[in-house]
mmCIF file of C-alpha atoms in Angstrom:
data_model
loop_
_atom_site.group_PDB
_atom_site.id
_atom_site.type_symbol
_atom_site.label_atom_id
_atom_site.label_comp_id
_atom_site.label_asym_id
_atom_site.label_seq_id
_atom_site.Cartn_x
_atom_site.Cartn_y
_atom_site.Cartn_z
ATOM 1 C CA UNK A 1483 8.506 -7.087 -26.697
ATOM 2 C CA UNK A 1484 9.717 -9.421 -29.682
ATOM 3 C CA UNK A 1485 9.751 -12.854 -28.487
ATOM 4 C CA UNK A 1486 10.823 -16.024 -30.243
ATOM 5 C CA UNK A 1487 10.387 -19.856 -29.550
ATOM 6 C CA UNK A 1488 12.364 -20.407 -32.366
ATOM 7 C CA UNK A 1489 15.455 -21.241 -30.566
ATOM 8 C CA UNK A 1490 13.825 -23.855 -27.915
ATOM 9 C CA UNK A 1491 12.761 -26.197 -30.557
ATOM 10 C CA UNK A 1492 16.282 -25.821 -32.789
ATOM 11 C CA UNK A 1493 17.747 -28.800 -30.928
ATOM 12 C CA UNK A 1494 14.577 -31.017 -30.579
ATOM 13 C CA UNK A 1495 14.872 -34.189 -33.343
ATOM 14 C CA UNK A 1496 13.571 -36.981 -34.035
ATOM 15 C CA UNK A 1497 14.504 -40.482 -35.094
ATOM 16 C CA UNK A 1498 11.142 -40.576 -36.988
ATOM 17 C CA UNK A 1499 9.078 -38.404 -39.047
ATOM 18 C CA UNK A 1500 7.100 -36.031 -37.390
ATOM 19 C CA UNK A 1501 4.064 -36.376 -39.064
ATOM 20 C CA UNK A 1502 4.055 -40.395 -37.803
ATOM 21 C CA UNK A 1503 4.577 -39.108 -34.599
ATOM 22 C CA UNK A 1504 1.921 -38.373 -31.555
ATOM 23 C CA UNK A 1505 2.608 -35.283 -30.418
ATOM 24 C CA UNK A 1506 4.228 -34.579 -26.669
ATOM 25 C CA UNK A 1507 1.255 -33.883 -24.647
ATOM 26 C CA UNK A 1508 1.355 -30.865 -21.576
ATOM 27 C CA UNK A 1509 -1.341 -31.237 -19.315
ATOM 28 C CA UNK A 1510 -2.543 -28.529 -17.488
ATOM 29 C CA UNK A 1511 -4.423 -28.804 -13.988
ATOM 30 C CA UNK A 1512 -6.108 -25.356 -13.653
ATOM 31 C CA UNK A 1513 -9.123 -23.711 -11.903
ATOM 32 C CA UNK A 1514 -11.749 -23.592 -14.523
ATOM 33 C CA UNK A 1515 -14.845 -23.235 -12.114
ATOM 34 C CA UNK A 1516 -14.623 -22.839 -8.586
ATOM 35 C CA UNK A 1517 -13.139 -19.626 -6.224
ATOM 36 C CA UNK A 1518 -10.266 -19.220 -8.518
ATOM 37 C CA UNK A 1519 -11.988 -19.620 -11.920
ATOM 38 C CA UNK A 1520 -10.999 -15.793 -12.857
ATOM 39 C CA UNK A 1521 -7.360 -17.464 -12.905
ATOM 40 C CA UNK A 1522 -7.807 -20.604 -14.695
ATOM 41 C CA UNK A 1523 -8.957 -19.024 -18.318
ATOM 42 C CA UNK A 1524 -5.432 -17.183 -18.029
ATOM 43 C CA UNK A 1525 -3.490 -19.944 -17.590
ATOM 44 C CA UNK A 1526 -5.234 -21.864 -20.375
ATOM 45 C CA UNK A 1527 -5.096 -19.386 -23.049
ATOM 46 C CA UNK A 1528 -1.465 -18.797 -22.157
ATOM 47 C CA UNK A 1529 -0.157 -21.995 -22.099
ATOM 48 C CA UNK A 1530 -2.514 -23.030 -25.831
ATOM 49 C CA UNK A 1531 -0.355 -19.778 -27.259
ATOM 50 C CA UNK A 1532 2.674 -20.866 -26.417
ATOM 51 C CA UNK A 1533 2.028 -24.331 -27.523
ATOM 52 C CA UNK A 1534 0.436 -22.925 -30.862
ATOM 53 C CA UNK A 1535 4.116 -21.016 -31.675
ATOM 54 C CA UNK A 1536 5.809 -24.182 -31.001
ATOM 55 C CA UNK A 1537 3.652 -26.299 -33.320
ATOM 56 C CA UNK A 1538 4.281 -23.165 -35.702
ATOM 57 C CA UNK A 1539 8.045 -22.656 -35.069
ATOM 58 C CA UNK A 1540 9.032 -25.303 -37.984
ATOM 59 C CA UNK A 1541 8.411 -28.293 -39.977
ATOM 60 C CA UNK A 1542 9.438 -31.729 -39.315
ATOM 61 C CA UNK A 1543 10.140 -30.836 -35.627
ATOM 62 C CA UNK A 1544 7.922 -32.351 -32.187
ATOM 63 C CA UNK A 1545 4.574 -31.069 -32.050
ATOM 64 C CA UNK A 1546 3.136 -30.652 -28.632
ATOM 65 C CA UNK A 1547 -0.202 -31.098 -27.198
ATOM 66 C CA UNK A 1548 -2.061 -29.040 -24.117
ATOM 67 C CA UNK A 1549 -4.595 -31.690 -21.952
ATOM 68 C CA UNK A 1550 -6.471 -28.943 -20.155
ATOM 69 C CA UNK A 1551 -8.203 -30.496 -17.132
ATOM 70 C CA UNK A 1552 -10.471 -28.390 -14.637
ATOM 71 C CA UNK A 1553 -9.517 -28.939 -11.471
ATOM 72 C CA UNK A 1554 -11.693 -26.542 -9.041
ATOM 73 C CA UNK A 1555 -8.828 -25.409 -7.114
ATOM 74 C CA UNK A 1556 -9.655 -28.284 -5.147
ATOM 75 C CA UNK A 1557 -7.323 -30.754 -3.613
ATOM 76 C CA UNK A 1558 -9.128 -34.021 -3.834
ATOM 77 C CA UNK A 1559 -9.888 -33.257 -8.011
ATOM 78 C CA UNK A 1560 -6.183 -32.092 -8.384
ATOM 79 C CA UNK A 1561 -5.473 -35.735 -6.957
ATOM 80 C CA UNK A 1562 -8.013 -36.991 -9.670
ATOM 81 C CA UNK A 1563 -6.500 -35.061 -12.344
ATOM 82 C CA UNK A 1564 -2.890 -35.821 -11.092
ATOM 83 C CA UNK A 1565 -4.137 -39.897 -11.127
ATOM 84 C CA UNK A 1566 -5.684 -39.539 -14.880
ATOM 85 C CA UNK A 1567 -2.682 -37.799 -16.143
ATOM 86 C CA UNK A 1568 -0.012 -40.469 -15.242
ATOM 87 C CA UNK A 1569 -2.014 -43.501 -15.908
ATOM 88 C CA UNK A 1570 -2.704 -42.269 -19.509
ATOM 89 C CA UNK A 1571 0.950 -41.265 -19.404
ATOM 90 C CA UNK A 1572 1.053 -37.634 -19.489
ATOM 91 C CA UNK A 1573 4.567 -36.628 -17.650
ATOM 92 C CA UNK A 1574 4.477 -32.814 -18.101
ATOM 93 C CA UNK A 1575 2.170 -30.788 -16.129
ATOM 94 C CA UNK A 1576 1.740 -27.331 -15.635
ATOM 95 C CA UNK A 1577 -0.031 -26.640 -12.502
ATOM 96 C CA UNK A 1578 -2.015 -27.211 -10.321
ATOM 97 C CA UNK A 1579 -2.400 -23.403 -8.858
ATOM 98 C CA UNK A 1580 -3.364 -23.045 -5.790
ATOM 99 C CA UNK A 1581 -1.054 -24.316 -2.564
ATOM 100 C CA UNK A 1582 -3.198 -26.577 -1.095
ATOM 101 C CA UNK A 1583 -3.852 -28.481 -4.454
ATOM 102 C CA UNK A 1584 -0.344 -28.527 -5.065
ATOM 103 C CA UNK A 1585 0.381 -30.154 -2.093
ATOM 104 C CA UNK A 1586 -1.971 -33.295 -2.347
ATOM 105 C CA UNK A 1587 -1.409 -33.946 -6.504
ATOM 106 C CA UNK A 1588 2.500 -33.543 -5.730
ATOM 107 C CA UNK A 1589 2.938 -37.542 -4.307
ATOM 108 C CA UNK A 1590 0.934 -38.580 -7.427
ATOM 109 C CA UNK A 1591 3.104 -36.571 -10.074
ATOM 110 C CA UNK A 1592 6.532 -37.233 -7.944
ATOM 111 C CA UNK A 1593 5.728 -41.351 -7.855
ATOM 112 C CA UNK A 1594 5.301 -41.112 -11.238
ATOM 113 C CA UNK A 1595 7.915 -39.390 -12.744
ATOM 114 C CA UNK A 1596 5.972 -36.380 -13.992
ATOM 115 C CA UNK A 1597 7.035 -32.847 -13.960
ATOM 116 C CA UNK A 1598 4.922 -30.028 -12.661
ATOM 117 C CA UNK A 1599 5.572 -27.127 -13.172
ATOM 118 C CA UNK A 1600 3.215 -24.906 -10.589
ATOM 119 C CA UNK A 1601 2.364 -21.287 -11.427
ATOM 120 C CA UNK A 1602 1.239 -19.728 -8.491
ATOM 121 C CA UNK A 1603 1.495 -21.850 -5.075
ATOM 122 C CA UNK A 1604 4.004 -19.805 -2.797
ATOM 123 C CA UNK A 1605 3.347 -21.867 0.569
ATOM 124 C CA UNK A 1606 7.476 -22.089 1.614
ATOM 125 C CA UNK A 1607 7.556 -25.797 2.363
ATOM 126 C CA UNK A 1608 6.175 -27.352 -0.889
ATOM 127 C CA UNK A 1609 9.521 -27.218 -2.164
ATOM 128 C CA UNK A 1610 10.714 -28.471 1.088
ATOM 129 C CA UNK A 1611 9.302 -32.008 0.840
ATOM 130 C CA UNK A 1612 12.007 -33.706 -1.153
ATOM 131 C CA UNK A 1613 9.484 -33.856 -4.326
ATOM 132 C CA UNK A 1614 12.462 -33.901 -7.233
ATOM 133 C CA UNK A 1615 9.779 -33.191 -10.143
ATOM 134 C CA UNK A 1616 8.408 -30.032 -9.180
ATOM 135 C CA UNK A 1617 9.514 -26.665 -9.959
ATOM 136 C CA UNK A 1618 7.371 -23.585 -9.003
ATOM 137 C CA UNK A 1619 7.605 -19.687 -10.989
ATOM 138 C CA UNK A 1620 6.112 -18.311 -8.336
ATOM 139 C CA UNK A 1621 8.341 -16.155 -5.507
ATOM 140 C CA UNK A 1622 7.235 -18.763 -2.201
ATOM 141 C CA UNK A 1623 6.194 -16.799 1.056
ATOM 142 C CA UNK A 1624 9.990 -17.670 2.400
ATOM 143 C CA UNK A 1625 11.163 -15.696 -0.628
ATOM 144 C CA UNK A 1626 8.673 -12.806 -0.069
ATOM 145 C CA UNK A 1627 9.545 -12.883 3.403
ATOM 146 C CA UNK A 1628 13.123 -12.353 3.053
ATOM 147 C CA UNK A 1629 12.647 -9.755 0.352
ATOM 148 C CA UNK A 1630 10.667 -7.606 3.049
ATOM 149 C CA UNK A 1631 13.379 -8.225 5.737
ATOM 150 C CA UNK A 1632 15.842 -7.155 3.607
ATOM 151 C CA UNK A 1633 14.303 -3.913 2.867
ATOM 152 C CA UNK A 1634 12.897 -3.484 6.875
ATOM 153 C CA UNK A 1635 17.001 -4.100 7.523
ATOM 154 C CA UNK A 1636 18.106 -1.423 5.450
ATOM 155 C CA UNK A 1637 15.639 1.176 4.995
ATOM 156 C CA UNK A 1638 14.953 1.111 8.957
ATOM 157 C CA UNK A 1639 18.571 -0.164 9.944
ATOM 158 C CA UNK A 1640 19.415 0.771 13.638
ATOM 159 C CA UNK A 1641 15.502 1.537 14.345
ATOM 160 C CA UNK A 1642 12.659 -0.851 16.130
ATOM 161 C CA UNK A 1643 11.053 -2.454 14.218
ATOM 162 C CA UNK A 1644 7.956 -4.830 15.271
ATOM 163 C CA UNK A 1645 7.234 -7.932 13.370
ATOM 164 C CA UNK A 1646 3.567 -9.244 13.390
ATOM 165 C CA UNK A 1647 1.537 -12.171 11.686
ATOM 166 C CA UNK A 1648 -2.562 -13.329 11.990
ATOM 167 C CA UNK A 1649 -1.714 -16.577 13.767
ATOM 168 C CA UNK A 1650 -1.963 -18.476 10.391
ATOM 169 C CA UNK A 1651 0.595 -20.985 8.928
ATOM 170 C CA UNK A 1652 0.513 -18.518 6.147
ATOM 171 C CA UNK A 1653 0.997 -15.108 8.172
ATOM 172 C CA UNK A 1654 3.352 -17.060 10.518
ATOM 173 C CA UNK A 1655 5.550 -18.117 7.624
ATOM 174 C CA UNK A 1656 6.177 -14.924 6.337
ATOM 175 C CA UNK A 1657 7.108 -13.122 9.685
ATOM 176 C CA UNK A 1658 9.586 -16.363 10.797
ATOM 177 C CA UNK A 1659 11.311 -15.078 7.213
ATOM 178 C CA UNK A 1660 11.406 -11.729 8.648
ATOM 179 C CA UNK A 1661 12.962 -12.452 11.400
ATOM 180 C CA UNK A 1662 15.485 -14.706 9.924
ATOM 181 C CA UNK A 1663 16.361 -12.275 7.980
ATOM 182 C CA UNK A 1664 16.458 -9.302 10.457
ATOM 183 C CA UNK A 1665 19.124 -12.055 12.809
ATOM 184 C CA UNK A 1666 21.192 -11.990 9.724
ATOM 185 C CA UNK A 1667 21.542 -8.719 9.744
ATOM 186 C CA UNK A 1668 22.323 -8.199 13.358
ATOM 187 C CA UNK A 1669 19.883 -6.062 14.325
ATOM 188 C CA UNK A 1670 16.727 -8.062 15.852
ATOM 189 C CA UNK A 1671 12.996 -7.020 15.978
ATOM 190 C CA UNK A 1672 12.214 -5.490 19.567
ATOM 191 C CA UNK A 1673 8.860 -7.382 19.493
ATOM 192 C CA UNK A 1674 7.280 -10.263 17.223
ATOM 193 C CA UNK A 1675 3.497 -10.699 17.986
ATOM 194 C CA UNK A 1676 0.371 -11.414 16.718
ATOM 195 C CA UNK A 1677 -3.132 -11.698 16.707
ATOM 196 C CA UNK A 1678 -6.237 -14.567 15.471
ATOM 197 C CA UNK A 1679 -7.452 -13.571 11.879
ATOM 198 C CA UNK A 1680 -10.999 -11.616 12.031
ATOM 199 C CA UNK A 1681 -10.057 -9.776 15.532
ATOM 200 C CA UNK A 1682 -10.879 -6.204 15.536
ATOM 201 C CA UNK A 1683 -9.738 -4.926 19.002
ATOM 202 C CA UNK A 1684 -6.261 -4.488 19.102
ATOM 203 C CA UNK A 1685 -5.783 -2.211 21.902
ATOM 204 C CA UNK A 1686 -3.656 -4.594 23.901
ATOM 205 C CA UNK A 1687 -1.102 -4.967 21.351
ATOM 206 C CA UNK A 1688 -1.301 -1.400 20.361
ATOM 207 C CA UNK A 1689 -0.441 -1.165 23.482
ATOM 208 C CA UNK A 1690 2.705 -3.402 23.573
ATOM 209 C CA UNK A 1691 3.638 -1.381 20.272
ATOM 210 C CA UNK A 1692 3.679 2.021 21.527
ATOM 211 C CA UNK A 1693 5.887 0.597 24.879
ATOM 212 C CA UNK A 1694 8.222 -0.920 22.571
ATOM 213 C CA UNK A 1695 8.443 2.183 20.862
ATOM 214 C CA UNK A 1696 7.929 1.246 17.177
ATOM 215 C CA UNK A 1697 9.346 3.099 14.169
ATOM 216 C CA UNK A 1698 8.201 -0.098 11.399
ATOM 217 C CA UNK A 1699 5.750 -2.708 11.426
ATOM 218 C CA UNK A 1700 5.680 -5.590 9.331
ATOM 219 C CA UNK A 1701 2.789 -8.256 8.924
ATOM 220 C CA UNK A 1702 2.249 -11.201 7.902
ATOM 221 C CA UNK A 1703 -1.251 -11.731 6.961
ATOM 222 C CA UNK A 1704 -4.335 -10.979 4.476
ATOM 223 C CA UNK A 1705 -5.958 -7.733 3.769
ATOM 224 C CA UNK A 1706 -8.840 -7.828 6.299
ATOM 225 C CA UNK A 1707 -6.369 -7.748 9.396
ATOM 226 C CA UNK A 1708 -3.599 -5.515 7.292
ATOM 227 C CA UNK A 1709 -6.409 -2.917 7.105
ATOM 228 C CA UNK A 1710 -7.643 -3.573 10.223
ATOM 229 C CA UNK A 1711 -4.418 -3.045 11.972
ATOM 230 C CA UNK A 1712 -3.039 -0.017 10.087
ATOM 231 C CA UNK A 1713 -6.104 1.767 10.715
ATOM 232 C CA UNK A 1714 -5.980 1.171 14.276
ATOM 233 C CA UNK A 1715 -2.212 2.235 14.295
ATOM 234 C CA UNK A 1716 -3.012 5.723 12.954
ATOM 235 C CA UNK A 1717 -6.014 6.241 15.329
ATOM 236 C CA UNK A 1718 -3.569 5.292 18.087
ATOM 237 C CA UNK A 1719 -1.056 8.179 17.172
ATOM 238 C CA UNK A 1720 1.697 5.487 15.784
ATOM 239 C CA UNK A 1721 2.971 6.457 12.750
ATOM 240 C CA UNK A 1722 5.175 3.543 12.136
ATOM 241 C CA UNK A 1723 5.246 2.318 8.186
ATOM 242 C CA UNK A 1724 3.340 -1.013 7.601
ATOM 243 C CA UNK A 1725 5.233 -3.464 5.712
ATOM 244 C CA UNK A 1726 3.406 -6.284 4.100
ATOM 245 C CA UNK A 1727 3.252 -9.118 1.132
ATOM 246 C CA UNK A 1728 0.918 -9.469 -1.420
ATOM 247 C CA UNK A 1729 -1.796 -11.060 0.781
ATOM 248 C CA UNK A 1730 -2.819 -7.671 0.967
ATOM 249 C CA UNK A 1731 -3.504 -7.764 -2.814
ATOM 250 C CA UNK A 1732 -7.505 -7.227 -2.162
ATOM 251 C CA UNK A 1733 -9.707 -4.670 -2.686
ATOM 252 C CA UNK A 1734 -10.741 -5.551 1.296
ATOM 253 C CA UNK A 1735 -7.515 -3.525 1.977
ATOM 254 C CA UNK A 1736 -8.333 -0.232 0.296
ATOM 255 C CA UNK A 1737 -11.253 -0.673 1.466
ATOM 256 C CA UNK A 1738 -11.091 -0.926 5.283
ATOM 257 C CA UNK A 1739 -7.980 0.369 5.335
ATOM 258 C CA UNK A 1740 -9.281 4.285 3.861
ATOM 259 C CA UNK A 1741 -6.582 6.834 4.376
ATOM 260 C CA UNK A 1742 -4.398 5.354 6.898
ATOM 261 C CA UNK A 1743 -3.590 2.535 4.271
ATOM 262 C CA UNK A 1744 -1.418 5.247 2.709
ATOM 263 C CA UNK A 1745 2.123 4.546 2.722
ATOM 264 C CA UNK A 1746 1.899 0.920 3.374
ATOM 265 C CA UNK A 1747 4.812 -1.012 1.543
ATOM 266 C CA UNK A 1748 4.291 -4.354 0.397
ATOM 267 C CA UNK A 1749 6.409 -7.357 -1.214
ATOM 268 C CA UNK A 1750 4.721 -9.222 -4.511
ATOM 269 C CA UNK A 1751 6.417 -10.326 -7.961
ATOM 270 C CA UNK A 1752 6.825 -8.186 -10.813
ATOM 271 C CA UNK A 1753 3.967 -7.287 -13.291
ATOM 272 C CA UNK A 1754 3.936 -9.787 -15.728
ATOM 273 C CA UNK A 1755 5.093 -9.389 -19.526
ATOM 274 C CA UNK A 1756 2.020 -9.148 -21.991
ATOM 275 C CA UNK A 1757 1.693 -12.274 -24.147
ATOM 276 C CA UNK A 1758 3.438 -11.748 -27.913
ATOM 277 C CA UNK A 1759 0.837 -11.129 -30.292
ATOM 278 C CA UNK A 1760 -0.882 -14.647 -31.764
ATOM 279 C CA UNK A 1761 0.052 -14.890 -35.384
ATOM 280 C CA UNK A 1762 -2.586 -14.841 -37.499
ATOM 281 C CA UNK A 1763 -5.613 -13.840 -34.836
ATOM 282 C CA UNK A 1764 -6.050 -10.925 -32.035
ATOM 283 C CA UNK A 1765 -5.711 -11.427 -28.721
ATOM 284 C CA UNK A 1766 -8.585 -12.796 -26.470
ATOM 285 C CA UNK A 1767 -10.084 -10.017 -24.201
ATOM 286 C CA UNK A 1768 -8.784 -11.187 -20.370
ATOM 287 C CA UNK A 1769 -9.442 -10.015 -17.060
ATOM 288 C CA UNK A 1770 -7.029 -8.467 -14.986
ATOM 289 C CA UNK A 1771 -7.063 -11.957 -12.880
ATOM 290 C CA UNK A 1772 -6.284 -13.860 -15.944
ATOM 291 C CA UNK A 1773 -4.180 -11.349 -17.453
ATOM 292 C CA UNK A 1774 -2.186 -11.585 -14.549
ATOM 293 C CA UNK A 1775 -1.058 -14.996 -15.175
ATOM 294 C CA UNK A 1776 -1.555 -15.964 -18.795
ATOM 295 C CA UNK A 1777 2.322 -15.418 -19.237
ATOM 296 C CA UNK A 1778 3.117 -18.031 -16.329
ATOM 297 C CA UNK A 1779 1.082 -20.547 -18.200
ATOM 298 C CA UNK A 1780 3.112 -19.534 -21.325
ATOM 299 C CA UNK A 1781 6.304 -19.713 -19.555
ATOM 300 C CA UNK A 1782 5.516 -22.942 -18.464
ATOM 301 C CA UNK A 1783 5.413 -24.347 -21.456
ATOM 302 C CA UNK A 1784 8.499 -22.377 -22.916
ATOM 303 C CA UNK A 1785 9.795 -24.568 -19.953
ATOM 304 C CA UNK A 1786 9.186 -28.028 -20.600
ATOM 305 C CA UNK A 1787 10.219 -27.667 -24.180
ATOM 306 C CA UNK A 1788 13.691 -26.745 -23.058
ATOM 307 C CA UNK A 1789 14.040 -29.005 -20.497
ATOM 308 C CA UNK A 1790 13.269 -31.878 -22.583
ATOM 309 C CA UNK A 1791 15.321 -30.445 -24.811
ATOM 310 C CA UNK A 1792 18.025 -30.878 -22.535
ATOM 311 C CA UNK A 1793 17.322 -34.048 -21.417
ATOM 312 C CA UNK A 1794 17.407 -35.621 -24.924
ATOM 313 C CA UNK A 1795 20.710 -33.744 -25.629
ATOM 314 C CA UNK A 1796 22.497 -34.872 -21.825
ATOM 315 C CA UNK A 1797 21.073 -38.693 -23.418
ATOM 316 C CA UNK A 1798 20.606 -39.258 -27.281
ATOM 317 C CA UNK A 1799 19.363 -42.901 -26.094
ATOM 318 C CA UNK A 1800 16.765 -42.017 -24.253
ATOM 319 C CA UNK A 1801 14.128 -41.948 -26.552
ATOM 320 C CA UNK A 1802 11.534 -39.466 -28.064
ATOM 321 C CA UNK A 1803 10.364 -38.727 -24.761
ATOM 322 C CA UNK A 1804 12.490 -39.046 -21.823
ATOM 323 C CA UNK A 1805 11.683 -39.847 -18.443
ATOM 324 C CA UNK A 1806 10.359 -37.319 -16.158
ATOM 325 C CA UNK A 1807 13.164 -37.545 -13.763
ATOM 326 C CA UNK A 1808 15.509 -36.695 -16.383
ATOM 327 C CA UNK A 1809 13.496 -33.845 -17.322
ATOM 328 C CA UNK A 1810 13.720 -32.564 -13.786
ATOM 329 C CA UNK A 1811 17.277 -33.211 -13.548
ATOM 330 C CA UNK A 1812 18.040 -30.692 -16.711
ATOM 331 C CA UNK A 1813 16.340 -27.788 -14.750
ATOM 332 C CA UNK A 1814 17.924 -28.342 -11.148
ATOM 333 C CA UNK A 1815 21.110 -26.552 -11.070
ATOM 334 C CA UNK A 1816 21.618 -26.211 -14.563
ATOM 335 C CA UNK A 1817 21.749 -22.964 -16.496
ATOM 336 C CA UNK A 1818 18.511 -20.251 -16.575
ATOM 337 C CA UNK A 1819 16.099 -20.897 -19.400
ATOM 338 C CA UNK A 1820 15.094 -18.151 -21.618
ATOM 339 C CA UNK A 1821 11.074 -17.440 -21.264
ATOM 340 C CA UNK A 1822 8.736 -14.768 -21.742
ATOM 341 C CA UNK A 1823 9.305 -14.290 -17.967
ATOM 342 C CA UNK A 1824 12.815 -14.047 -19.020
ATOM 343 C CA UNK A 1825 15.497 -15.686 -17.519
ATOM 344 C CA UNK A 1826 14.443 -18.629 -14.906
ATOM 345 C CA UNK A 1827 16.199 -20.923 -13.287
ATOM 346 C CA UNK A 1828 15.518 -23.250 -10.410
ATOM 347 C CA UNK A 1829 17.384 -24.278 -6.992
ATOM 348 C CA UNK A 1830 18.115 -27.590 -6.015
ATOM 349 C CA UNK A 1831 14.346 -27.547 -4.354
ATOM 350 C CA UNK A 1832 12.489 -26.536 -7.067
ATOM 351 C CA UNK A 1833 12.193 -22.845 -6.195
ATOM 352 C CA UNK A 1834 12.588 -20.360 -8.823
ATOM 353 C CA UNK A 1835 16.122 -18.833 -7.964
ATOM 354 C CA UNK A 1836 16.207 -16.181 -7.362
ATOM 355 C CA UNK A 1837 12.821 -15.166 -6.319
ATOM 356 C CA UNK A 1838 11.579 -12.437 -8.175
ATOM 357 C CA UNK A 1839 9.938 -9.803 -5.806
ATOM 358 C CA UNK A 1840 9.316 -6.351 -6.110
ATOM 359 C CA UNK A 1841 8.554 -3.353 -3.197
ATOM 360 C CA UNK A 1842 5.767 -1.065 -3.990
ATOM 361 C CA UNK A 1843 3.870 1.619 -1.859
ATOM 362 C CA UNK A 1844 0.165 2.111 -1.910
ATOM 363 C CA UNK A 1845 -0.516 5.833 -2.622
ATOM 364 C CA UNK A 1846 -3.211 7.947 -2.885
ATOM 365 C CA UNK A 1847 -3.752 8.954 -6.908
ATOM 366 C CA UNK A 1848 -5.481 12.092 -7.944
ATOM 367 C CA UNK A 1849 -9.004 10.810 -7.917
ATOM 368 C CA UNK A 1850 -8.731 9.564 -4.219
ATOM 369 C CA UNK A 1851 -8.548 5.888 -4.948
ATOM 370 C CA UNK A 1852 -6.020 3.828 -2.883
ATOM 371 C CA UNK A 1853 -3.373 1.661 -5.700
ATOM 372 C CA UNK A 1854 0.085 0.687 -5.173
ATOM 373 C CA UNK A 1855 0.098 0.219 -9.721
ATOM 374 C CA UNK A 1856 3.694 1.812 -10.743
ATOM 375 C CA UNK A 1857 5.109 2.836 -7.492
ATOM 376 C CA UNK A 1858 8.230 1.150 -6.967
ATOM 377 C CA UNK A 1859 10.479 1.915 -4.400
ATOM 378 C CA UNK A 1860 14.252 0.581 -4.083
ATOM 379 C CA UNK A 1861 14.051 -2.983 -3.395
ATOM 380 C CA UNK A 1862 15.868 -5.208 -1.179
#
């Protein structure tokens, strides 16, 4: 796909020189070591690309400069990163990426004016917490949730269908969305239920399934207790479709699951875009982890650019650099920007609107495996 930064920077000027001028630094608060290291590299390499075609896109306009900081996927060093970034007056950020780390840096970044833009966190009520400086390209569990309710409502409408989560705020979340969204349509779930994460009798709920007479299941949950419970399902005679999100997204699931995880249906975003070609270099060899979100941390950047952009445009006088809150303020409820993602835009929350989910079905391919890779069905 031809892709061109060209016409983010058209509109950026400056009263002085650009040479005399320190460029406009991006940090980025990433997991470069811990449990989510296979991420981090992805992010890093994505966001430094789309930074590079900026700084290439044409003389005598704003350079820009990536502050990568590792963060662990921890909360307590995304506070630490979150606290060096605004005292040496960094106010565009792109992460952190996991939930929890969002979460704890967000006070830090919101306090001080900063924009963060967060990759991958999809816990519903980050966006909920009145933060005005952070955005997230990520489809939240909320948006998953309603995605899968939508399809329950139509492709099962008139039929029971049972809702079920593991207990957890995440699980939880997602099947309250369900729900919601099944009451919308008018046609409730004849049971919502659940069961503690790492149980592995379920006969009393099967059970409670069978009297209710099921004809869909969804879940809310991880892959362990996905597997867990569609396995048990077949071996109880219940042939009702499982519906879940992409906490299933685990080779646990395949796994466990074996043959009776065929035909499961689950929510997640669309396969990301492969980055453009670097000019003048090949590509780094990624891993599918990495792979899978190098073009976030490129859109990210493709983000800031044209918000501040925007910001210097809605107020000539406000200097090389505007303030963060203005910054914000040109991506809430303004029009979609153009990225490598392609067109995003942002609610008056911070979520990416609208959410971008996809349905797939996990089939069984030729040489046995288990994969869901290509198999679209008709969406919500």
């Amino acid at each position: 796909m031809k892709h061109s930064l060209a016409p983010i920077v058209a509109g950026l000027l400056f009263a002085a020189p650009a040479a005399a001028q320190a460029p406009v630094r991006i940090g980025l608060s990433a997991p470069l070591s811990g449990p989510d290291a296979a991420y981090g590299p992805g992010l890093r390499q994505g966001a430094e690309q789309a930074v590079a075609d900026l700084n290439r896109a044409g003389g005598g306009r704003p350079k820009f400069a990536l502050v990568p900081v590792d963060d662990a996927g921890e909360a307590r060093q995304a506070v630490a990163t979150a606290k060096k970034f605004t005292a040496d007056g960094v106010r565009f950020v792109i992460g952190p990426f996991e939930s929890g780390a969002v979460a704890a840096a967000a006070p830090v970044y919101e306090e001080a004016g900063a924009v963060m833009i967060a990759p991958g966190a999809t816990y519903a009520p980050l966006t909920g917490r009145g933060f005005g400086t952070l955005f997230r390209l990520a489809p939240s569990d909320a948006q998953q949730g309603r995605a899968a309710g939508s399809y329950l409502a139509k492709a099962f409408a008139g039929r029971r269908v049972a809702i079920l989560n593991d207990r957890s705020t995440y699980g939880r979340g997602l099947a309250e969305a369900v729900a919601a969204q099944f009451k919308e349509a008018g046609t409730p779930e004849v049971l919502f239920d659940g069961f503690p994460r790492g149980t592995r009798d379920l006969s009393d709920l099967l059970g409670r399934l069978k009297a209710a007479r099921v004809e869909a299941v969804y879940f809310g949950g991880l892959a362990p207790e996905a597997a867990t419970l569609v396995r048990a399902l077949r071996e109880a005679g219940i042939a009702a479709p499982l519906v879940a999100s992409d906490g299933i997204l685990d080779p646990a699931f395949a796994a466990i699951a074996g043959p009776a995880g065929e035909g499961t249906v689950m929510t997640l975003p669309p396969d990301p875009p492969r980055l453009p070609e670097p000019k003048g270099g090949k590509a780094p060899a990624r891993s599918a982890e990495a792979e899978s979100v190098a073009a976030s941390g490129y859109a990210a950047v493709e983000i800031l650019a044209q918000a501040l952009e925007r910001a210097r445009a809605a107020d000539p006088k406000a200097g090389r650099i505007p303030d963060g809150r203005k910054v914000a303020e040109a991506l809430h409820g303004t029009q979609p920007v153009r990225t490598i993602l392609g067109l995003v835009g942002f609610d008056e929350r911070g979520d990416r609107a609208p959410g971008a989910v996809t349905v797939r079905v996990w089939r069984r391919t030729p040489d046995g495996r288990l994969d869901y890779a290509g198999n679209d069905i008709s969406g919500p």
